[in-house]
Coordinates of C-alpha atoms in Angstrom, one line a residue:
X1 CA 0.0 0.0 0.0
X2 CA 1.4 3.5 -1.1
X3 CA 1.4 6.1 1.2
X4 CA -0.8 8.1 -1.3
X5 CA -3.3 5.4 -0.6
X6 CA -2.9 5.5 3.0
X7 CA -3.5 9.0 3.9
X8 CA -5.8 11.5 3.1
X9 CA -4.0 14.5 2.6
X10 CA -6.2 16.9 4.1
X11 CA -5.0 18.9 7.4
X12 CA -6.6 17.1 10.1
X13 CA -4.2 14.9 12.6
X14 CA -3.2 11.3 12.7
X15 CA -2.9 11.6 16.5
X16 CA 0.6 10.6 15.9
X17 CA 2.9 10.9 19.1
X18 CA 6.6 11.7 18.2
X19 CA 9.0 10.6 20.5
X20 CA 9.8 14.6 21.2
X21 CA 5.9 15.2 21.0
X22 CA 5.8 18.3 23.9
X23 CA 8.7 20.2 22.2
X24 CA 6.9 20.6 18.7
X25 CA 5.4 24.2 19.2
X26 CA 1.4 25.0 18.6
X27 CA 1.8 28.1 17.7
X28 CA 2.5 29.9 15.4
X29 CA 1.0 27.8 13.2
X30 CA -1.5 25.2 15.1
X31 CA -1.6 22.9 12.1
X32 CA 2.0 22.4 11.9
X33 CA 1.3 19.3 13.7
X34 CA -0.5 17.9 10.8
X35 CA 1.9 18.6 8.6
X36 CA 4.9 16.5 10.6
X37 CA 2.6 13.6 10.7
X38 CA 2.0 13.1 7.4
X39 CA 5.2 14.0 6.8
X40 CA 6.5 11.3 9.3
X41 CA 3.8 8.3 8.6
X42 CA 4.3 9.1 4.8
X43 CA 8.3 8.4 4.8
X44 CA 8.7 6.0 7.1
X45 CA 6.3 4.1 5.1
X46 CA 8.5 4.7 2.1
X47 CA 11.7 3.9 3.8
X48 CA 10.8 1.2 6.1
X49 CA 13.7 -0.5 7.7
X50 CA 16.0 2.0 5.6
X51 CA 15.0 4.5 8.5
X52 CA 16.6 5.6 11.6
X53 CA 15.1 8.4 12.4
X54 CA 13.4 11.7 11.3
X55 CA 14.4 15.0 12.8
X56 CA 13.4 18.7 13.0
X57 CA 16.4 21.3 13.1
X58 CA 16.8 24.9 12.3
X59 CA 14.7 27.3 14.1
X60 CA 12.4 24.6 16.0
X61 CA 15.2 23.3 17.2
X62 CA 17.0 26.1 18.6
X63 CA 14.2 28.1 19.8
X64 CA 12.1 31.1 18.8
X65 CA 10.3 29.3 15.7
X66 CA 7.8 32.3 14.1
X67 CA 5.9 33.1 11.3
X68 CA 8.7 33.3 8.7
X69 CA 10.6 30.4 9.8
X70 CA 11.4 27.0 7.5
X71 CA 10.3 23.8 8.8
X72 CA 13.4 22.2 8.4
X73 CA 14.3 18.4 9.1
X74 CA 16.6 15.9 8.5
X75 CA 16.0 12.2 7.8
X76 CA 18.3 9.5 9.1
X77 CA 19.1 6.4 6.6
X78 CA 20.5 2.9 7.5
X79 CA 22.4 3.4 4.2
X80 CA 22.5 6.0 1.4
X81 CA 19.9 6.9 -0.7
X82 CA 19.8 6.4 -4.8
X83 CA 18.4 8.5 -7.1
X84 CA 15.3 6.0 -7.8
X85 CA 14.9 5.7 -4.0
X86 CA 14.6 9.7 -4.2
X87 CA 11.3 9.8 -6.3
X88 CA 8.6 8.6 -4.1
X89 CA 10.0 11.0 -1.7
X90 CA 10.3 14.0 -3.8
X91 CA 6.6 12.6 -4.5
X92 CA 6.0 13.1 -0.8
X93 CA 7.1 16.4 -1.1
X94 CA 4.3 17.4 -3.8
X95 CA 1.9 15.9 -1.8
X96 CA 2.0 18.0 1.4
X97 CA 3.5 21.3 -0.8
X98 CA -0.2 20.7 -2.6
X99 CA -1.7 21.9 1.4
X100 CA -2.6 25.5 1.2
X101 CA -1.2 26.0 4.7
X102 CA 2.3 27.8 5.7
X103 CA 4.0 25.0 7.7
X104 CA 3.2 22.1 4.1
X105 CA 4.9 24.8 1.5
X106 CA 8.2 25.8 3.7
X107 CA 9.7 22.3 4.5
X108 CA 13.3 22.5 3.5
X109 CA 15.9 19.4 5.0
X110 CA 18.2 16.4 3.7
X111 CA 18.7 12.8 3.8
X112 CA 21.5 11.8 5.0
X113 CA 23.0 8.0 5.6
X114 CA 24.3 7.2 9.0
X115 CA 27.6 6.3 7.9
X116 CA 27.9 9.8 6.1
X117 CA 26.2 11.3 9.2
X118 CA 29.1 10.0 11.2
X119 CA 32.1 10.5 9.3
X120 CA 33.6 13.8 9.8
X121 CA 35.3 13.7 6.4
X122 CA 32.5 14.2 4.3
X123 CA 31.2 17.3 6.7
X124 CA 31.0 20.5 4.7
X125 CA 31.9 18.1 1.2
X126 CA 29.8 15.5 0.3
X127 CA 26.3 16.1 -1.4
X128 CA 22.9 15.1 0.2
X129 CA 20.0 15.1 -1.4
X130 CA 18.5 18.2 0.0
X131 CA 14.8 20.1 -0.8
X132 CA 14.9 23.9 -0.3
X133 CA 12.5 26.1 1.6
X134 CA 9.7 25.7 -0.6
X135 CA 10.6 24.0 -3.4
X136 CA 9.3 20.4 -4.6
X137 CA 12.5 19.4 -6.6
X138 CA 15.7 18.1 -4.5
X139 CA 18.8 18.8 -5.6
X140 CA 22.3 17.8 -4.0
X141 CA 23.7 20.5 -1.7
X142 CA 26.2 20.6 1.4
X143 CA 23.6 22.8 3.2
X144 CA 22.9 20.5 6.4
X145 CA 26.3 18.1 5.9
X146 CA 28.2 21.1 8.0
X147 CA 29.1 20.8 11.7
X148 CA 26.8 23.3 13.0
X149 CA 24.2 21.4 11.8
X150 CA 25.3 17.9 13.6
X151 CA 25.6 20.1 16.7
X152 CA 21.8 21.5 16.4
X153 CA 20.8 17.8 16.1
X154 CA 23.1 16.5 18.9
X155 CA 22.5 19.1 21.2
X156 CA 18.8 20.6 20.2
X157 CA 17.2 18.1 17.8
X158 CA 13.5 17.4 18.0
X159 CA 13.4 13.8 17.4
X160 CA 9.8 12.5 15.3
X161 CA 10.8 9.0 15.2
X162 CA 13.8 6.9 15.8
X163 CA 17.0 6.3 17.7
X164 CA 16.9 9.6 19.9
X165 CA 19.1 12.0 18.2
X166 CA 22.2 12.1 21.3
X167 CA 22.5 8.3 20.0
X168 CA 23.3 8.8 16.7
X169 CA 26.8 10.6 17.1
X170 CA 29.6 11.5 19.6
X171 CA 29.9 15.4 20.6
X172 CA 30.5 17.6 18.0
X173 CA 34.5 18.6 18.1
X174 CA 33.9 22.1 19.1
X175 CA 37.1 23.7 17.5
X176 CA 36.0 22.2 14.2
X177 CA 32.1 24.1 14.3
X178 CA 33.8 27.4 15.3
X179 CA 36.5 27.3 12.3
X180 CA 33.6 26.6 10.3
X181 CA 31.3 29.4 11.3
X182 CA 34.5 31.5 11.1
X183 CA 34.9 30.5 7.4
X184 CA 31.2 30.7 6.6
X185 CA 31.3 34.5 7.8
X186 CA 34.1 35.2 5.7
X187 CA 32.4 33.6 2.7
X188 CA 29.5 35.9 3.2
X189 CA 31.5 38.8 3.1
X190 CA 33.0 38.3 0.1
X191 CA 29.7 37.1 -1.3
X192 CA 27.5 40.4 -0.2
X193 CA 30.9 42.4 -1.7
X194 CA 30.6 40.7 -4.9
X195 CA 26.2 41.5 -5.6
X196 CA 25.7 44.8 -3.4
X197 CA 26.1 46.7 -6.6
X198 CA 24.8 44.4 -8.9
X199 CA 21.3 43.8 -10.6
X200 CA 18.8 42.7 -7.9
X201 CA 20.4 38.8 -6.5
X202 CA 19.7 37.0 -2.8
X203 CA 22.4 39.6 -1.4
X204 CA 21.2 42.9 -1.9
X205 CA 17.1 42.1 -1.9
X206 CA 15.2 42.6 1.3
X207 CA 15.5 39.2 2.3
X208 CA 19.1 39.1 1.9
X209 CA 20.0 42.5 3.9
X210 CA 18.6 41.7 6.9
X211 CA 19.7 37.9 6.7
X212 CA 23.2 39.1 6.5
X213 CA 22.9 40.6 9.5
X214 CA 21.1 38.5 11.9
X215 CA 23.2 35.8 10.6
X216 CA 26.6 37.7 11.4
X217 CA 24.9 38.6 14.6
X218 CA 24.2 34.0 15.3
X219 CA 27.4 33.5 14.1
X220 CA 29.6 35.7 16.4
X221 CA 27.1 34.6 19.4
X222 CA 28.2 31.3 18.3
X223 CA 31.9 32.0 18.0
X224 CA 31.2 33.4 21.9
X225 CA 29.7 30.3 23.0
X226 CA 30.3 27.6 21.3
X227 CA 26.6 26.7 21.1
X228 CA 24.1 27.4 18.0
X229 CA 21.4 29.8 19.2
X230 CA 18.2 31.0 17.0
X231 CA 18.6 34.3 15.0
X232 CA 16.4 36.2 17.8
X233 CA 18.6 35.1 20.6
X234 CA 21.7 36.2 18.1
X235 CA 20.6 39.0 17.6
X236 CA 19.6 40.1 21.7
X237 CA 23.1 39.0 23.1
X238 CA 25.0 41.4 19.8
X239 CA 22.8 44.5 20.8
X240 CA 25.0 44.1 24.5
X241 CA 28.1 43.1 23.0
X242 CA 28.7 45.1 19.9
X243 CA 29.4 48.7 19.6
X244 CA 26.4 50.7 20.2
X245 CA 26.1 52.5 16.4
X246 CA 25.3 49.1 14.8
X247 CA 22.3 48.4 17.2
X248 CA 20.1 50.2 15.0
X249 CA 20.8 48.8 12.1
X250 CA 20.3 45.1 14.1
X251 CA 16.5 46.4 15.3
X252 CA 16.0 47.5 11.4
X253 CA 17.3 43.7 10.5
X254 CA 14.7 42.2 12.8
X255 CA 11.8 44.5 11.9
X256 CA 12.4 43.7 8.1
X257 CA 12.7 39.8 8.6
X258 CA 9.3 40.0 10.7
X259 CA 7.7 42.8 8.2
X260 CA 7.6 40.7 5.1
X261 CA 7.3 37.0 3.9
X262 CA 10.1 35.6 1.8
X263 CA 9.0 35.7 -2.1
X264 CA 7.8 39.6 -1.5
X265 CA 11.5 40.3 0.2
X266 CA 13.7 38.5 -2.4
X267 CA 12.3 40.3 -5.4
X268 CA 13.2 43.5 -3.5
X269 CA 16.5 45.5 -3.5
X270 CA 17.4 46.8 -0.8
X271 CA 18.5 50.3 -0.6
X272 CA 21.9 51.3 -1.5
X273 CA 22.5 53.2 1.8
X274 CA 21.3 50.5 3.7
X275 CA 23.2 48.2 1.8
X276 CA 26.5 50.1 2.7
X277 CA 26.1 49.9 5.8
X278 CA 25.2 46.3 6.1
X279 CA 28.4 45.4 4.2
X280 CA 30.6 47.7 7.3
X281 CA 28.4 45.2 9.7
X282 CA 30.0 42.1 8.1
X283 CA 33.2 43.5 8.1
X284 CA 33.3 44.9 11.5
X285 CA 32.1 41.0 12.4
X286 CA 35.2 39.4 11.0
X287 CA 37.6 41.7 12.3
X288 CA 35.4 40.9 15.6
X289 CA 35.2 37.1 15.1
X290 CA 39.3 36.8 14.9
X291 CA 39.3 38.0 19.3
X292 CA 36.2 36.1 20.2
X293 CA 36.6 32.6 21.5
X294 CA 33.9 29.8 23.5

C-alpha cells in the first residue's frame, strides 16, 4: 500500500505521538502538527527499515520558531539513498506542498546516511540530497552536511521517530564548528561584496540584507559560546556586546525579517545606503570574530 493510498492528505491529525511530542510548538502555526505527521507516517512508510530516524532542526530546534521560519528536518538512513529511492520522496514532497497551509509549502531538509552522518570527512563536502524552503524538486547541496548542523541535532534536535538523536553521534568537536562558522562569515563577506552593486540577487534584496545581519549577529554569538542559538537570541546578546552605532541597524534587520514573507523580500532590493552599511556590519564581524573565542 502506497502512502498516497494510506492517507488522506487533508489537514486534520493522525494523533501521531513523536518521541519529542511536547517540544513541537502549537503556535504559530497550530496545524503544523499535521503537517509533521504526514510527513513522518508518509516516509517512514517509504523507507521502512531503511529508516533511523526523522528530525526537526533549524529554528524549532534552537528556539524562537515564528511566522517566517522554515520547517526544516533531517532524515536519518540505515544506508545512502539512490536517485530511484529519491522519487517517491520528492513525490511526498508534492503531496503535502499541494496543502494550502504555511508549515506544508516551507519544509526545507536532507537525507543523510548514517555512515555519512558519522564521518567527519565528508562534513562541509559530500552532497545530500536536499529540498529547499519551498521548493518540490531536491537537488544535491552541502547545506545541512556542515558541523553546525550535527551540533543542532546532537544538542537541540527534536526527534519524530527513531533512535533519539544524542545516540546517533559522539559530541561535536567544538574547534572544528567554530572554524567553520568563522569560514562561513568570511564567505559571506565576500559574497554580499561581490552583488551589493549588482542587478537585484539573494544579497542585496530585502530578504538578503537583513539575513546578513542577523546571521553575522548568530554566528559571532556562536563563536562566543560555542553553542548554536536562533537568530532572535543572536541578535539580543550582539545589541549588548557590539558597539552601540550598529544596534540600530540590528532592530531595522529584525523588523524587516518580521515585516515581510520571503517571495515579497527577495524580489526586493534593498536600498543602497542600507546596503553600505550592512556590508561595514559584516566586516566589523570578521575583524570581531578573529578576538572572540567559546
Amino acid at each position: 500500500m502506497s502512502s498516497s493510498d494510506r492517507w488522506d492528505y487533508g489537514v486534520n491529525s493522525l494523533h501521531m505521538k513523536f518521541i519529542d511530542d511536547s517540544r513541537v510548538p502549537h503556535q504559530p502555526y497550530p496545524e503544523l502538527r499535521a503537517v509533521l505527521e504526514r510527513f513522518v507516517a508518509d516516509v517512514s512508510i517509504e523507507l521502512k527499515d531503511n529508516l533511523v530516524g526523522i528530525y526537526l532542526i533549524g529554528s524549532l530546534a534552537t528556539g524562537d520558531f515564528d511566522l517566517d521560519s522554515d520547517v526544516d528536518y533531517l532524515v536519518v538512513t540505515q544506508r545512502e539513498l539512490t536517485e530511484a529511492e529519491m522519487q517517491p520522496l520528492q513525490e511526498i514532497q508534492i503531496r503535502i506542498h499541494s496543502l494550502d497551509i504555511y508549515p506544508a509549502q516551507h519544509l526545507e531538509g536532507s537525507y543523510i546516511s548514517l555512515a555519512d552522518l558519522n564521518d567527519g570527512s565528508t562534513v562541509g563536502e559530500k552532497k545530500l540530497f536536499y529540498f529547499v524552503n519551498g521548493s518540490t524538486d531536491y537537488e544535491r547541496s552541502t547545506h545541512d552536511n556542515q558541523w553546525h548542523v550535527r551540533w543542532i541535532l546532537r544538542e537541540r534536535g527534536i526527534t519524530l521517530v527513531g533512535s533519539l538523536a544524542q545516540a546517533l553521534l559522539e559530541p561535536v568537536p567544538q574547534e572544528k564548528m567554530l572554524a567553520e562558522i568563522k569560514a562561513a562569515l568570511i564567505l559571506m563577506k565576500e559574497l554580499f561584496e561581490v552583488e551589493i552593486d549588482r542587478p537585484i540577487s539573494f544579497w542585496n534584496s530585502r530578504f538578503g540584507q537583513p539575513y546578513a545581519i542577523l546571521t553575522t549577529c548568530r554566528m559571532l554569538h556562536s563563536l562566543q559560546t560555542g553553542t548554536v542559538q536562533s537568530k532572535k537570541a543572536g541578535a539580543a546578546w550582539a545589541k549588548e556586546f557590539v558597539d552601540p552605532k550598529w544596534v540600530s541597524l540590528i532592530d531595522q534587520a529584525w523588523a524587516e525579517r518580521e515585516g515581510v514573507r520571503f517571495m515579497v523580500k527577495i524580489g526586493q532590493r534593498a536600498a543602497p545606503a542600507l546596503l553600505d552599511k550592512t556590508l561595514e556590519f559584516i566586516q566589523y564581524g570578521v575583524s570581531l570574530s578573529g578576538r572572540l573565542s567559546a
